[in-house]
PDB file of C-alpha atoms and ligand atoms in Angstrom:
ATOM      1  CA  MET A 245       0.000   0.000   0.000  1.00 97.00           C
ATOM      2  CA  ARG A 246       1.066   3.589  -0.507  1.00 97.00           C
ATOM      3  CA  ALA A 247       1.814   5.574   2.651  1.00 98.00           C
ATOM      4  CA  MET A 248       3.480   8.787   3.791  1.00 98.00           C
ATOM      5  CA  VAL A 249       5.931   7.957   6.571  1.00 98.00           C
ATOM      6  CA  LEU A 250       7.640  10.050   9.216  1.00 98.00           C
ATOM      7  CA  GLU A 251      11.098   8.519   9.595  1.00 98.00           C
ATOM      8  CA  GLU A 252      12.652  11.355  11.541  1.00 97.00           C
ATOM      9  CA  GLN A 253      11.109  14.434  13.162  1.00 97.00           C
ATOM     10  CA  ARG A 254      11.717  17.815  11.508  1.00 97.00           C
ATOM     11  CA  LYS A 255      12.116  16.032   8.154  1.00 97.00           C
ATOM     12  CA  PRO A 256       9.559  15.775   5.335  1.00 98.00           C
ATOM     13  CA  LEU A 257       7.436  12.648   5.180  1.00 98.00           C
ATOM     14  CA  VAL A 258       8.672   9.905   2.860  1.00 98.00           C
ATOM     15  CA  TYR A 259       6.409   8.349   0.244  1.00 97.00           C
ATOM     16  CA  LYS A 260       6.623   4.549   0.615  1.00 97.00           C
ATOM     17  CA  ASP A 261       5.169   1.299  -0.573  1.00 97.00           C
ATOM     18  CA  LEU A 262       4.460  -0.854   2.493  1.00 98.00           C
ATOM     19  CA  PRO A 263       2.719  -4.180   3.115  1.00 98.00           C
ATOM     20  CA  VAL A 264      -0.955  -3.872   4.086  1.00 98.00           C
ATOM     21  CA  PRO A 265      -1.094  -4.346   7.893  1.00 97.00           C
ATOM     22  CA  GLU A 266      -2.902  -7.343   9.425  1.00 96.00           C
ATOM     23  CA  PRO A 267      -5.646  -6.712  11.985  1.00 97.00           C
ATOM     24  CA  GLY A 268      -5.074  -8.497  15.302  1.00 96.00           C
ATOM     25  CA  LYS A 269      -7.758  -9.598  17.758  1.00 96.00           C
ATOM     26  CA  GLY A 270     -10.125  -6.734  18.510  1.00 96.00           C
ATOM     27  CA  GLN A 271      -8.850  -4.777  15.517  1.00 97.00           C
ATOM     28  CA  VAL A 272     -10.175  -3.905  12.101  1.00 98.00           C
ATOM     29  CA  LEU A 273      -8.424  -3.262   8.815  1.00 98.00           C
ATOM     30  CA  ILE A 274      -9.755  -0.106   7.183  1.00 98.00           C
ATOM     31  CA  LYS A 275      -9.439   0.978   3.573  1.00 98.00           C
ATOM     32  CA  VAL A 276      -8.874   4.676   4.126  1.00 98.00           C
ATOM     33  CA  LYS A 277     -11.081   6.954   2.103  1.00 98.00           C
ATOM     34  CA  ALA A 278      -9.682  10.191   3.476  1.00 98.00           C
ATOM     35  CA  CYS A 279      -7.617  11.485   6.369  1.00 98.00           C
ATOM     36  CA  GLY A 280      -7.800  15.049   7.576  1.00 97.00           C
ATOM     37  CA  ILE A 281      -4.627  16.898   8.485  1.00 97.00           C
ATOM     38  CA  CYS A 282      -4.708  18.178  12.050  1.00 95.00           C
ATOM     39  CA  ARG A 283      -2.461  20.812  13.560  1.00 93.00           C
ATOM     40  CA  THR A 284      -1.319  18.091  15.953  1.00 94.00           C
ATOM     41  CA  ASP A 285       0.263  16.313  12.980  1.00 96.00           C
ATOM     42  CA  LEU A 286       2.470  19.378  12.589  1.00 96.00           C
ATOM     43  CA  HIS A 287       3.382  19.217  16.278  1.00 94.00           C
ATOM     44  CA  VAL A 288       4.365  15.555  15.798  1.00 97.00           C
ATOM     45  CA  ILE A 289       6.378  16.214  12.647  1.00 97.00           C
ATOM     46  CA  ASP A 290       7.983  19.428  13.904  1.00 96.00           C
ATOM     47  CA  ALA A 291       8.953  17.765  17.230  1.00 96.00           C
ATOM     48  CA  ASP A 292       6.813  19.935  19.513  1.00 94.00           C
ATOM     49  CA  LEU A 293       5.542  16.539  20.682  1.00 94.00           C
ATOM     50  CA  LYS A 294       8.569  14.531  21.639  1.00 94.00           C
ATOM     51  CA  GLU A 295       7.728  10.845  21.707  1.00 93.00           C
ATOM     52  CA  PRO A 296       6.285   9.557  18.461  1.00 96.00           C
ATOM     53  CA  ARG A 297       6.723   5.968  17.448  1.00 96.00           C
ATOM     54  CA  LEU A 298       9.207   5.990  14.553  1.00 97.00           C
ATOM     55  CA  PRO A 299       8.877   5.249  11.733  1.00 98.00           C
ATOM     56  CA  LEU A 300       5.307   6.473  11.907  1.00 98.00           C
ATOM     57  CA  ILE A 301       2.340   6.914   9.604  1.00 98.00           C
ATOM     58  CA  PRO A 302       0.707  10.145  10.889  1.00 98.00           C
ATOM     59  CA  GLY A 303      -2.964  11.060  10.676  1.00 98.00           C
ATOM     60  CA  HIS A 304      -5.877  10.741  13.090  1.00 97.00           C
ATOM     61  CA  GLU A 305      -8.905  12.088  11.248  1.00 97.00           C
ATOM     62  CA  ILE A 306      -9.635   8.913   9.343  1.00 98.00           C
ATOM     63  CA  ILE A 307     -12.736   7.909   7.440  1.00 98.00           C
ATOM     64  CA  GLY A 308     -12.908   4.580   5.654  1.00 98.00           C
ATOM     65  CA  HIS A 309     -14.607   1.244   5.263  1.00 98.00           C
ATOM     66  CA  ILE A 310     -13.726  -1.898   7.164  1.00 98.00           C
ATOM     67  CA  VAL A 311     -12.354  -4.523   4.806  1.00 97.00           C
ATOM     68  CA  GLN A 312     -11.290  -7.175   7.326  1.00 97.00           C
ATOM     69  CA  THR A 313     -11.804  -7.842  11.028  1.00 96.00           C
ATOM     70  CA  GLY A 314      -9.426  -9.603  13.365  1.00 94.00           C
ATOM     71  CA  GLY A 315     -12.218 -11.162  15.444  1.00 88.00           C
ATOM     72  CA  ASP A 316     -13.841  -9.949  18.629  1.00 89.00           C
ATOM     73  CA  VAL A 317     -14.843  -6.535  17.246  1.00 90.00           C
ATOM     74  CA  SER A 318     -18.299  -6.346  18.861  1.00 84.00           C
ATOM     75  CA  ASP A 319     -20.877  -4.809  16.513  1.00 89.00           C
ATOM     76  CA  LEU A 320     -18.507  -3.826  13.697  1.00 94.00           C
ATOM     77  CA  GLN A 321     -18.362  -5.749  10.465  1.00 95.00           C
ATOM     78  CA  THR A 322     -16.836  -5.716   7.024  1.00 96.00           C
ATOM     79  CA  SER A 323     -18.066  -2.856   4.802  1.00 96.00           C
ATOM     80  CA  ASP A 324     -19.065  -0.648   7.766  1.00 97.00           C
ATOM     81  CA  LEU A 325     -18.057   2.989   7.424  1.00 98.00           C
ATOM     82  CA  VAL A 326     -16.032   4.074  10.445  1.00 97.00           C
ATOM     83  CA  GLY A 327     -14.168   7.105  11.740  1.00 97.00           C
ATOM     84  CA  VAL A 328     -10.926   6.766  13.658  1.00 97.00           C
ATOM     85  CA  PRO A 329      -9.968   9.545  16.099  1.00 97.00           C
ATOM     86  CA  TRP A 330      -6.810  10.536  18.000  1.00 96.00           C
ATOM     87  CA  VAL A 331      -7.367   8.301  21.020  1.00 96.00           C
ATOM     88  CA  GLY A 332      -6.680   4.811  19.702  1.00 97.00           C
ATOM     89  CA  TYR A 333      -6.445   2.815  22.915  1.00 96.00           C
ATOM     90  CA  THR A 334      -7.040   3.251  26.639  1.00 97.00           C
ATOM     91  CA  CYS A 335      -6.268   0.687  29.320  1.00 97.00           C
ATOM     92  CA  GLY A 336      -9.605   0.616  31.135  1.00 96.00           C
ATOM     93  CA  VAL A 337      -7.959  -0.075  34.496  1.00 97.00           C
ATOM     94  CA  CYS A 338      -6.030   3.046  35.547  1.00 98.00           C
ATOM     95  CA  LYS A 339      -7.641   5.493  37.967  1.00 98.00           C
ATOM     96  CA  PHE A 340      -8.613   7.865  35.156  1.00 97.00           C
ATOM     97  CA  CYS A 341     -10.251   5.177  33.042  1.00 97.00           C
ATOM     98  CA  LYS A 342     -12.119   3.918  36.106  1.00 97.00           C
ATOM     99  CA  ALA A 343     -13.338   7.447  36.831  1.00 96.00           C
ATOM    100  CA  GLY A 344     -14.773   7.824  33.323  1.00 94.00           C
ATOM    101  CA  LYS A 345     -11.908  10.095  32.253  1.00 96.00           C
ATOM    102  CA  GLU A 346     -10.330   7.845  29.661  1.00 96.00           C
ATOM    103  CA  ASN A 347      -9.079  10.948  27.840  1.00 96.00           C
ATOM    104  CA  LEU A 348      -6.529  11.206  30.674  1.00 97.00           C
ATOM    105  CA  CYS A 349      -5.578   7.486  30.672  1.00 97.00           C
ATOM    106  CA  ASP A 350      -2.023   6.853  31.885  1.00 95.00           C
ATOM    107  CA  ASN A 351      -1.503   4.170  29.246  1.00 97.00           C
ATOM    108  CA  ALA A 352      -3.344   5.647  26.287  1.00 97.00           C
ATOM    109  CA  LYS A 353      -2.141   5.226  22.726  1.00 97.00           C
ATOM    110  CA  PHE A 354      -2.724   7.805  20.057  1.00 97.00           C
ATOM    111  CA  THR A 355      -3.503   7.334  16.394  1.00 98.00           C
ATOM    112  CA  GLY A 356      -0.853   8.839  14.169  1.00 98.00           C
ATOM    113  CA  TYR A 357       1.489   9.392  17.123  1.00 98.00           C
ATOM    114  CA  THR A 358       2.143   6.202  19.074  1.00 97.00           C
ATOM    115  CA  ILE A 359       0.250   3.936  16.667  1.00 97.00           C
ATOM    116  CA  ASP A 360       0.156   4.195  12.881  1.00 98.00           C
ATOM    117  CA  GLY A 361      -2.507   6.471  11.462  1.00 98.00           C
ATOM    118  CA  GLY A 362      -4.250   7.338   8.254  1.00 98.00           C
ATOM    119  CA  TYR A 363      -1.779   8.897   5.824  1.00 98.00           C
ATOM    120  CA  ALA A 364      -1.992   5.598   3.940  1.00 98.00           C
ATOM    121  CA  GLU A 365      -4.297   3.505   1.797  1.00 98.00           C
ATOM    122  CA  TYR A 366      -4.995   1.124   4.690  1.00 98.00           C
ATOM    123  CA  THR A 367      -4.806   1.322   8.446  1.00 98.00           C
ATOM    124  CA  VAL A 368      -5.479  -0.954  11.387  1.00 98.00           C
ATOM    125  CA  ALA A 369      -7.471   0.391  14.346  1.00 98.00           C
ATOM    126  CA  ASN A 370      -8.789  -0.945  17.624  1.00 97.00           C
ATOM    127  CA  ALA A 371     -12.470  -1.644  17.089  1.00 97.00           C
ATOM    128  CA  ARG A 372     -13.461  -0.183  20.469  1.00 95.00           C
ATOM    129  CA  PHE A 373     -12.130   3.219  19.400  1.00 96.00           C
ATOM    130  CA  CYS A 374     -13.742   3.386  15.969  1.00 96.00           C
ATOM    131  CA  PHE A 375     -16.926   5.366  15.567  1.00 96.00           C
ATOM    132  CA  LYS A 376     -19.432   3.616  13.364  1.00 96.00           C
ATOM    133  CA  LEU A 377     -20.752   6.242  10.926  1.00 96.00           C
ATOM    134  CA  ASP A 378     -23.851   6.472   8.768  1.00 94.00           C
ATOM    135  CA  GLU A 379     -23.142   6.262   5.045  1.00 93.00           C
ATOM    136  CA  GLN A 380     -24.077   9.966   4.797  1.00 93.00           C
ATOM    137  CA  TYR A 381     -20.591  10.607   6.211  1.00 95.00           C
ATOM    138  CA  ASN A 382     -18.999   8.755   3.299  1.00 95.00           C
ATOM    139  CA  ASP A 383     -17.346  11.933   2.093  1.00 95.00           C
ATOM    140  CA  ALA A 384     -13.760  13.118   2.512  1.00 96.00           C
ATOM    141  CA  ALA A 385     -15.052  16.490   3.671  1.00 95.00           C
ATOM    142  CA  PHE A 386     -16.259  14.922   6.923  1.00 96.00           C
ATOM    143  CA  SER A 387     -12.858  13.594   8.030  1.00 97.00           C
ATOM    144  CA  PRO A 388     -12.009  16.796   9.999  1.00 96.00           C
ATOM    145  CA  LEU A 389     -14.954  16.028  12.269  1.00 96.00           C
ATOM    146  CA  LEU A 390     -12.860  13.220  13.765  1.00 96.00           C
ATOM    147  CA  CYS A 391     -10.479  15.578  15.544  1.00 96.00           C
ATOM    148  CA  ALA A 392     -10.984  19.225  14.675  1.00 95.00           C
ATOM    149  CA  GLY A 393     -14.692  18.730  15.196  1.00 96.00           C
ATOM    150  CA  LEU A 394     -14.425  16.538  18.279  1.00 95.00           C
ATOM    151  CA  ILE A 395     -11.815  18.614  20.093  1.00 95.00           C
ATOM    152  CA  GLY A 396     -13.714  21.759  19.197  1.00 96.00           C
ATOM    153  CA  PHE A 397     -16.831  20.139  20.628  1.00 97.00           C
ATOM    154  CA  ARG A 398     -15.096  19.036  23.843  1.00 96.00           C
ATOM    155  CA  SER A 399     -13.673  22.547  24.282  1.00 97.00           C
ATOM    156  CA  TYR A 400     -17.037  24.177  23.645  1.00 97.00           C
ATOM    157  CA  HIS A 401     -18.783  21.677  25.902  1.00 95.00           C
ATOM    158  CA  MET A 402     -16.570  22.724  28.825  1.00 96.00           C
ATOM    159  CA  ILE A 403     -18.109  26.169  28.759  1.00 97.00           C
ATOM    160  CA  ASP A 404     -21.117  26.807  30.954  1.00 96.00           C
ATOM    161  CA  PRO A 405     -24.058  26.540  28.509  1.00 95.00           C
ATOM    162  CA  LYS A 406     -25.498  29.813  29.887  1.00 96.00           C
ATOM    163  CA  MET A 407     -22.535  31.773  28.525  1.00 97.00           C
ATOM    164  CA  LYS A 408     -23.430  33.895  25.537  1.00 97.00           C
ATOM    165  CA  ASN A 409     -20.419  35.842  24.249  1.00 98.00           C
ATOM    166  CA  ILE A 410     -17.696  33.425  23.207  1.00 98.00           C
ATOM    167  CA  GLY A 411     -14.293  34.395  21.874  1.00 98.00           C
ATOM    168  CA  ILE A 412     -12.391  32.057  19.577  1.00 98.00           C
ATOM    169  CA  TYR A 413      -8.665  32.660  19.145  1.00 98.00           C
ATOM    170  CA  GLY A 414      -7.262  31.014  16.040  1.00 95.00           C
ATOM    171  CA  PHE A 415      -9.794  30.376  13.313  1.00 95.00           C
ATOM    172  CA  GLY A 416      -8.842  27.102  11.651  1.00 92.00           C
ATOM    173  CA  ALA A 417     -10.388  23.685  11.288  1.00 93.00           C
ATOM    174  CA  SER A 418     -11.810  23.338  14.818  1.00 95.00           C
ATOM    175  CA  ALA A 419     -13.101  26.890  14.975  1.00 96.00           C
ATOM    176  CA  HIS A 420     -14.948  26.767  11.679  1.00 95.00           C
ATOM    177  CA  ILE A 421     -16.848  23.656  12.769  1.00 96.00           C
ATOM    178  CA  ILE A 422     -17.691  24.637  16.326  1.00 97.00           C
ATOM    179  CA  THR A 423     -18.684  28.174  15.335  1.00 98.00           C
ATOM    180  CA  GLN A 424     -21.516  26.717  13.264  1.00 97.00           C
ATOM    181  CA  VAL A 425     -22.716  24.711  16.271  1.00 97.00           C
ATOM    182  CA  ALA A 426     -22.409  27.663  18.660  1.00 98.00           C
ATOM    183  CA  VAL A 427     -24.223  30.061  16.337  1.00 98.00           C
ATOM    184  CA  ALA A 428     -27.042  27.540  15.887  1.00 97.00           C
ATOM    185  CA  GLN A 429     -27.336  27.527  19.681  1.00 97.00           C
ATOM    186  CA  GLY A 430     -27.672  31.297  19.801  1.00 97.00           C
ATOM    187  CA  LYS A 431     -24.119  32.234  20.834  1.00 98.00           C
ATOM    188  CA  LYS A 432     -22.328  35.382  19.734  1.00 98.00           C
ATOM    189  CA  ILE A 433     -18.931  34.391  18.382  1.00 98.00           C
ATOM    190  CA  PHE A 434     -16.024  36.814  18.471  1.00 98.00           C
ATOM    191  CA  ALA A 435     -13.341  35.417  16.161  1.00 98.00           C
ATOM    192  CA  PHE A 436      -9.729  36.500  16.564  1.00 98.00           C
ATOM    193  CA  THR A 437      -7.301  35.641  13.763  1.00 96.00           C
ATOM    194  CA  ARG A 438      -3.679  36.502  13.129  1.00 94.00           C
ATOM    195  CA  ASP A 439      -3.386  40.290  12.883  1.00 96.00           C
ATOM    196  CA  GLY A 440      -4.054  41.483   9.357  1.00 95.00           C
ATOM    197  CA  ASP A 441      -5.497  38.156   8.193  1.00 94.00           C
ATOM    198  CA  SER A 442      -8.474  39.695   6.437  1.00 94.00           C
ATOM    199  CA  LYS A 443      -9.143  36.488   4.471  1.00 93.00           C
ATOM    200  CA  GLY A 444      -9.347  34.512   7.706  1.00 93.00           C
ATOM    201  CA  GLN A 445     -11.669  37.143   9.177  1.00 96.00           C
ATOM    202  CA  GLU A 446     -13.893  37.037   6.120  1.00 96.00           C
ATOM    203  CA  PHE A 447     -14.006  33.246   6.437  1.00 95.00           C
ATOM    204  CA  ALA A 448     -14.997  33.498  10.122  1.00 97.00           C
ATOM    205  CA  LYS A 449     -17.813  35.870   9.148  1.00 97.00           C
ATOM    206  CA  GLN A 450     -19.064  33.382   6.566  1.00 96.00           C
ATOM    207  CA  MET A 451     -19.142  30.707   9.270  1.00 96.00           C
ATOM    208  CA  GLY A 452     -21.407  32.963  11.318  1.00 97.00           C
ATOM    209  CA  ALA A 453     -19.061  34.922  13.599  1.00 98.00           C
ATOM    210  CA  TYR A 454     -20.688  38.041  15.048  1.00 98.00           C
ATOM    211  CA  TRP A 455     -17.433  39.984  15.132  1.00 98.00           C
ATOM    212  CA  THR A 456     -13.977  39.331  13.703  1.00 98.00           C
ATOM    213  CA  GLY A 457     -10.647  41.006  14.250  1.00 98.00           C
ATOM    214  CA  GLY A 458      -6.933  40.542  14.797  1.00 97.00           C
ATOM    215  CA  SER A 459      -5.811  38.939  18.027  1.00 96.00           C
ATOM    216  CA  SER A 460      -4.201  42.111  19.332  1.00 96.00           C
ATOM    217  CA  GLU A 461      -7.481  44.038  19.033  1.00 97.00           C
ATOM    218  CA  MET A 462      -9.531  44.310  22.212  1.00 97.00           C
ATOM    219  CA  SER A 463     -12.847  42.513  22.092  1.00 98.00           C
ATOM    220  CA  PRO A 464     -15.637  45.052  21.438  1.00 98.00           C
ATOM    221  CA  GLU A 465     -17.743  43.343  24.137  1.00 98.00           C
ATOM    222  CA  LYS A 466     -16.637  41.475  27.248  1.00 98.00           C
ATOM    223  CA  LEU A 467     -16.429  37.716  26.669  1.00 98.00           C
ATOM    224  CA  ASP A 468     -18.179  35.210  28.928  1.00 98.00           C
ATOM    225  CA  ALA A 469     -15.850  32.509  27.685  1.00 98.00           C
ATOM    226  CA  ALA A 470     -13.015  32.002  25.245  1.00 98.00           C
ATOM    227  CA  ILE A 471     -11.505  29.059  23.426  1.00 98.00           C
ATOM    228  CA  ILE A 472      -7.898  29.287  22.279  1.00 98.00           C
ATOM    229  CA  PHE A 473      -7.146  27.000  19.351  1.00 96.00           C
ATOM    230  CA  ALA A 474      -3.970  28.734  18.174  1.00 95.00           C
ATOM    231  CA  ALA A 475      -0.750  27.329  19.659  1.00 93.00           C
ATOM    232  CA  VAL A 476       0.303  30.764  20.853  1.00 96.00           C
ATOM    233  CA  GLY A 477       0.876  31.222  24.590  1.00 97.00           C
ATOM    234  CA  ASN A 478       0.605  35.024  24.354  1.00 97.00           C
ATOM    235  CA  LEU A 479      -3.074  34.621  23.611  1.00 97.00           C
ATOM    236  CA  LEU A 480      -3.831  33.376  27.104  1.00 98.00           C
ATOM    237  CA  PRO A 481      -3.337  36.655  28.997  1.00 98.00           C
ATOM    238  CA  LYS A 482      -5.005  38.412  26.046  1.00 98.00           C
ATOM    239  CA  ALA A 483      -8.076  36.214  26.320  1.00 98.00           C
ATOM    240  CA  LEU A 484      -8.213  36.859  30.079  1.00 98.00           C
ATOM    241  CA  GLN A 485      -8.058  40.562  29.351  1.00 98.00           C
ATOM    242  CA  ASP A 486     -11.053  40.236  27.024  1.00 98.00           C
ATOM    243  CA  ALA A 487     -12.949  38.101  29.521  1.00 98.00           C
ATOM    244  CA  GLU A 488     -15.750  39.236  31.780  1.00 97.00           C
ATOM    245  CA  LYS A 489     -15.688  38.426  35.512  1.00 98.00           C
ATOM    246  CA  GLY A 490     -16.297  34.705  35.912  1.00 97.00           C
ATOM    247  CA  GLY A 491     -15.067  34.188  32.350  1.00 97.00           C
ATOM    248  CA  GLU A 492     -13.735  30.793  31.328  1.00 97.00           C
ATOM    249  CA  VAL A 493     -10.717  30.450  29.076  1.00 98.00           C
ATOM    250  CA  ILE A 494     -10.344  27.026  27.476  1.00 98.00           C
ATOM    251  CA  CYS A 495      -7.129  25.973  25.743  1.00 97.00           C
ATOM    252  CA  GLY A 496      -8.091  23.540  23.003  1.00 95.00           C
ATOM    253  CA  GLY A 497      -4.683  22.630  21.607  1.00 91.00           C
ATOM    254  CA  ILE A 498      -2.253  19.881  22.567  1.00 90.00           C
ATOM    255  CA  HIS A 499       0.732  22.210  22.413  1.00 92.00           C
ATOM    256  CA  MET A 500       1.222  25.902  23.064  1.00 95.00           C
ATOM    257  CA  THR A 501       4.271  28.142  23.144  1.00 96.00           C
ATOM    258  CA  ASP A 502       5.203  29.364  26.622  1.00 97.00           C
ATOM    259  CA  ILE A 503       2.660  31.554  28.349  1.00 97.00           C
ATOM    260  CA  PRO A 504       4.154  34.892  29.419  1.00 97.00           C
ATOM    261  CA  SER A 505       3.792  35.911  33.050  1.00 97.00           C
ATOM    262  CA  PHE A 506       0.876  38.220  33.706  1.00 97.00           C
ATOM    263  CA  SER A 507      -0.580  40.267  36.494  1.00 97.00           C
ATOM    264  CA  TYR A 508      -2.944  38.475  38.857  1.00 97.00           C
ATOM    265  CA  ASP A 509      -5.689  41.022  38.268  1.00 97.00           C
ATOM    266  CA  LEU A 510      -6.281  39.421  34.839  1.00 97.00           C
ATOM    267  CA  LEU A 511      -7.281  36.206  36.587  1.00 98.00           C
ATOM    268  CA  TRP A 512      -8.971  37.862  39.554  1.00 98.00           C
ATOM    269  CA  GLY A 513     -12.756  38.050  39.454  1.00 97.00           C
ATOM    270  CA  GLU A 514     -13.116  34.258  39.313  1.00 98.00           C
ATOM    271  CA  ARG A 515     -11.855  33.987  35.786  1.00 98.00           C
ATOM    272  CA  SER A 516     -10.551  30.495  35.059  1.00 98.00           C
ATOM    273  CA  ILE A 517      -8.188  28.722  32.699  1.00 98.00           C
ATOM    274  CA  LYS A 518      -8.560  25.120  31.614  1.00 97.00           C
ATOM    275  CA  SER A 519      -6.997  22.844  29.036  1.00 97.00           C
ATOM    276  CA  VAL A 520      -8.662  20.173  26.959  1.00 96.00           C
ATOM    277  CA  ALA A 521      -6.834  16.874  26.622  1.00 95.00           C
ATOM    278  CA  ASN A 522      -7.802  14.262  24.035  1.00 93.00           C
ATOM    279  CA  LEU A 523     -11.358  12.971  23.985  1.00 93.00           C
ATOM    280  CA  THR A 524     -13.530  10.229  25.362  1.00 94.00           C
ATOM    281  CA  ARG A 525     -15.588   7.857  23.254  1.00 94.00           C
ATOM    282  CA  GLN A 526     -18.649   9.416  24.845  1.00 95.00           C
ATOM    283  CA  ASP A 527     -17.616  12.789  23.383  1.00 95.00           C
ATOM    284  CA  GLY A 528     -17.746  11.182  19.953  1.00 94.00           C
ATOM    285  CA  LEU A 529     -21.182   9.686  20.525  1.00 94.00           C
ATOM    286  CA  ASP A 530     -22.488  12.999  21.892  1.00 96.00           C
ATOM    287  CA  PHE A 531     -20.976  14.990  19.042  1.00 96.00           C
ATOM    288  CA  PHE A 532     -22.380  12.832  16.257  1.00 94.00           C
ATOM    289  CA  GLU A 533     -25.751  12.852  18.047  1.00 95.00           C
ATOM    290  CA  LEU A 534     -25.664  16.671  18.141  1.00 96.00           C
ATOM    291  CA  LEU A 535     -24.844  16.797  14.414  1.00 95.00           C
ATOM    292  CA  LYS A 536     -28.197  15.156  13.702  1.00 94.00           C
ATOM    293  CA  SER A 537     -29.945  18.358  14.791  1.00 96.00           C
ATOM    294  CA  ILE A 538     -27.189  20.799  13.784  1.00 95.00           C
ATOM    295  CA  PRO A 539     -25.683  19.589  10.529  1.00 89.00           C
ATOM    296  CA  VAL A 540     -22.388  21.399   9.965  1.00 94.00           C
ATOM    297  CA  LYS A 541     -20.647  21.974   6.671  1.00 93.00           C
ATOM    298  CA  THR A 542     -16.902  21.618   6.572  1.00 95.00           C
ATOM    299  CA  GLN A 543     -14.746  23.666   4.295  1.00 94.00           C
ATOM    300  CA  THR A 544     -11.857  21.556   3.086  1.00 95.00           C
ATOM    301  CA  ARG A 545      -8.956  21.801   0.733  1.00 96.00           C
ATOM    302  CA  GLN A 546      -8.270  18.351  -0.626  1.00 97.00           C
ATOM    303  CA  PHE A 547      -4.905  16.899  -1.564  1.00 98.00           C
ATOM    304  CA  LYS A 548      -3.621  13.579  -2.868  1.00 98.00           C
ATOM    305  CA  LEU A 549      -1.782  11.355  -0.394  1.00 98.00           C
ATOM    306  CA  GLU A 550       1.585  12.055  -1.997  1.00 97.00           C
ATOM    307  CA  GLN A 551       0.983  15.825  -1.597  1.00 98.00           C
ATOM    308  CA  ALA A 552       0.993  15.517   2.209  1.00 98.00           C
ATOM    309  CA  ASN A 553       4.208  17.507   2.672  1.00 98.00           C
ATOM    310  CA  GLU A 554       2.862  20.352   0.566  1.00 98.00           C
ATOM    311  CA  ALA A 555      -0.422  20.362   2.487  1.00 98.00           C
ATOM    312  CA  LEU A 556       1.386  20.329   5.838  1.00 97.00           C
ATOM    313  CA  ASP A 557       3.509  23.243   4.762  1.00 97.00           C
ATOM    314  CA  MET A 558       0.472  25.274   3.777  1.00 96.00           C
ATOM    315  CA  LEU A 559      -1.106  24.534   7.162  1.00 94.00           C
ATOM    316  CA  ARG A 560       2.127  25.566   8.890  1.00 94.00           C
ATOM    317  CA  LYS A 561       1.983  28.912   7.065  1.00 91.00           C
ATOM    318  CA  GLY A 562      -1.705  29.453   7.852  1.00 87.00           C
ATOM    319  CA  GLU A 563      -2.667  29.201   4.185  1.00 90.00           C
ATOM    320  CA  ILE A 564      -5.516  26.720   4.608  1.00 91.00           C
ATOM    321  CA  GLU A 565      -9.041  28.008   5.089  1.00 88.00           C
ATOM    322  CA  GLY A 566     -10.958  25.429   7.074  1.00 88.00           C
ATOM    323  CA  ALA A 567      -9.279  22.032   6.979  1.00 93.00           C
ATOM    324  CA  ALA A 568      -6.783  20.200   4.782  1.00 96.00           C
ATOM    325  CA  VAL A 569      -7.656  16.639   3.849  1.00 97.00           C
ATOM    326  CA  LEU A 570      -5.733  13.849   2.124  1.00 98.00           C
ATOM    327  CA  VAL A 571      -7.964  11.855  -0.181  1.00 98.00           C
ATOM    328  CA  MET A 572      -6.971   8.290  -0.934  1.00 95.00           C
ATOM    329  CA  GLU A 573      -9.926   7.083  -2.991  1.00 77.00           C
TER     330      GLU A 573
HETATM  331 ZN1   ZN B 280      -6.349   3.986  31.575  1.00 70.74          ZN
HETATM  332 ZN1   ZN B 281      -6.067  16.315  15.983  1.00 70.74          ZN
END
């Protein structure tokens, strides 16, 4: 099978012909239809995340059909359409798993980081961590739902549902999905992009943002909550500055540059800061349930598998509106 392989961090992926993997017990072999490119893939490739399995096939926004099962895969069967997210395995026995917080599992494995992912024609996944999808999701454009959508949802879900004014810092794949959900639920979205990124601001408007501006502009109204998707630590004190008393600032990314020190009065007034780590399977079930009443449209730029390096570079430079997706079929 054709695959794009990370052999060494900070180096381009290598296009390879590899044997199709065999599913073990509890696993399924998936013919990959499409795999979205997540910012986390950049953090893996650029060595912001330090411990990938190498060599590695990146990619954790996978949509495809099951072509073989390794036995003991509960309700999944051949020809089912499934989505494969970032969390690819949890142990079920550590204190976090037992407390229903499998996203924090001490022994978790991650698709496209510590297990091979979807930048390939085929991939093997643990059946318990695949989401069975209706055939209506049989479209490459839906692959970003598997991480950008899910992490955006988990971040948004952390906010008190009574909050009305929500700031979003960094308007990429996650933001464009969750903005549609938030607007449908009557929220006012204040979208902050890189300064001077008028195209990004226009895009945020199209997705339903109430106000858009550069991240160094002050919010025109106090924010009840903020989600930071950009990997920029400076945005944290800025978001606190924009926040109303009691405001919640949620960091949605897996990596952020260092946060500068800031005066306590920015946090005072019961403002809070929280990070979002990974996802639970329940998040996935809840998210796809929500999409039944709020169907979102994803904006994607699609690339061939062998164009992965080019696509990653465009994402790195902020040149992708919405989400980049590798299409295998
Ligand atoms: Zn665990
Ligand atoms: Zn991701």
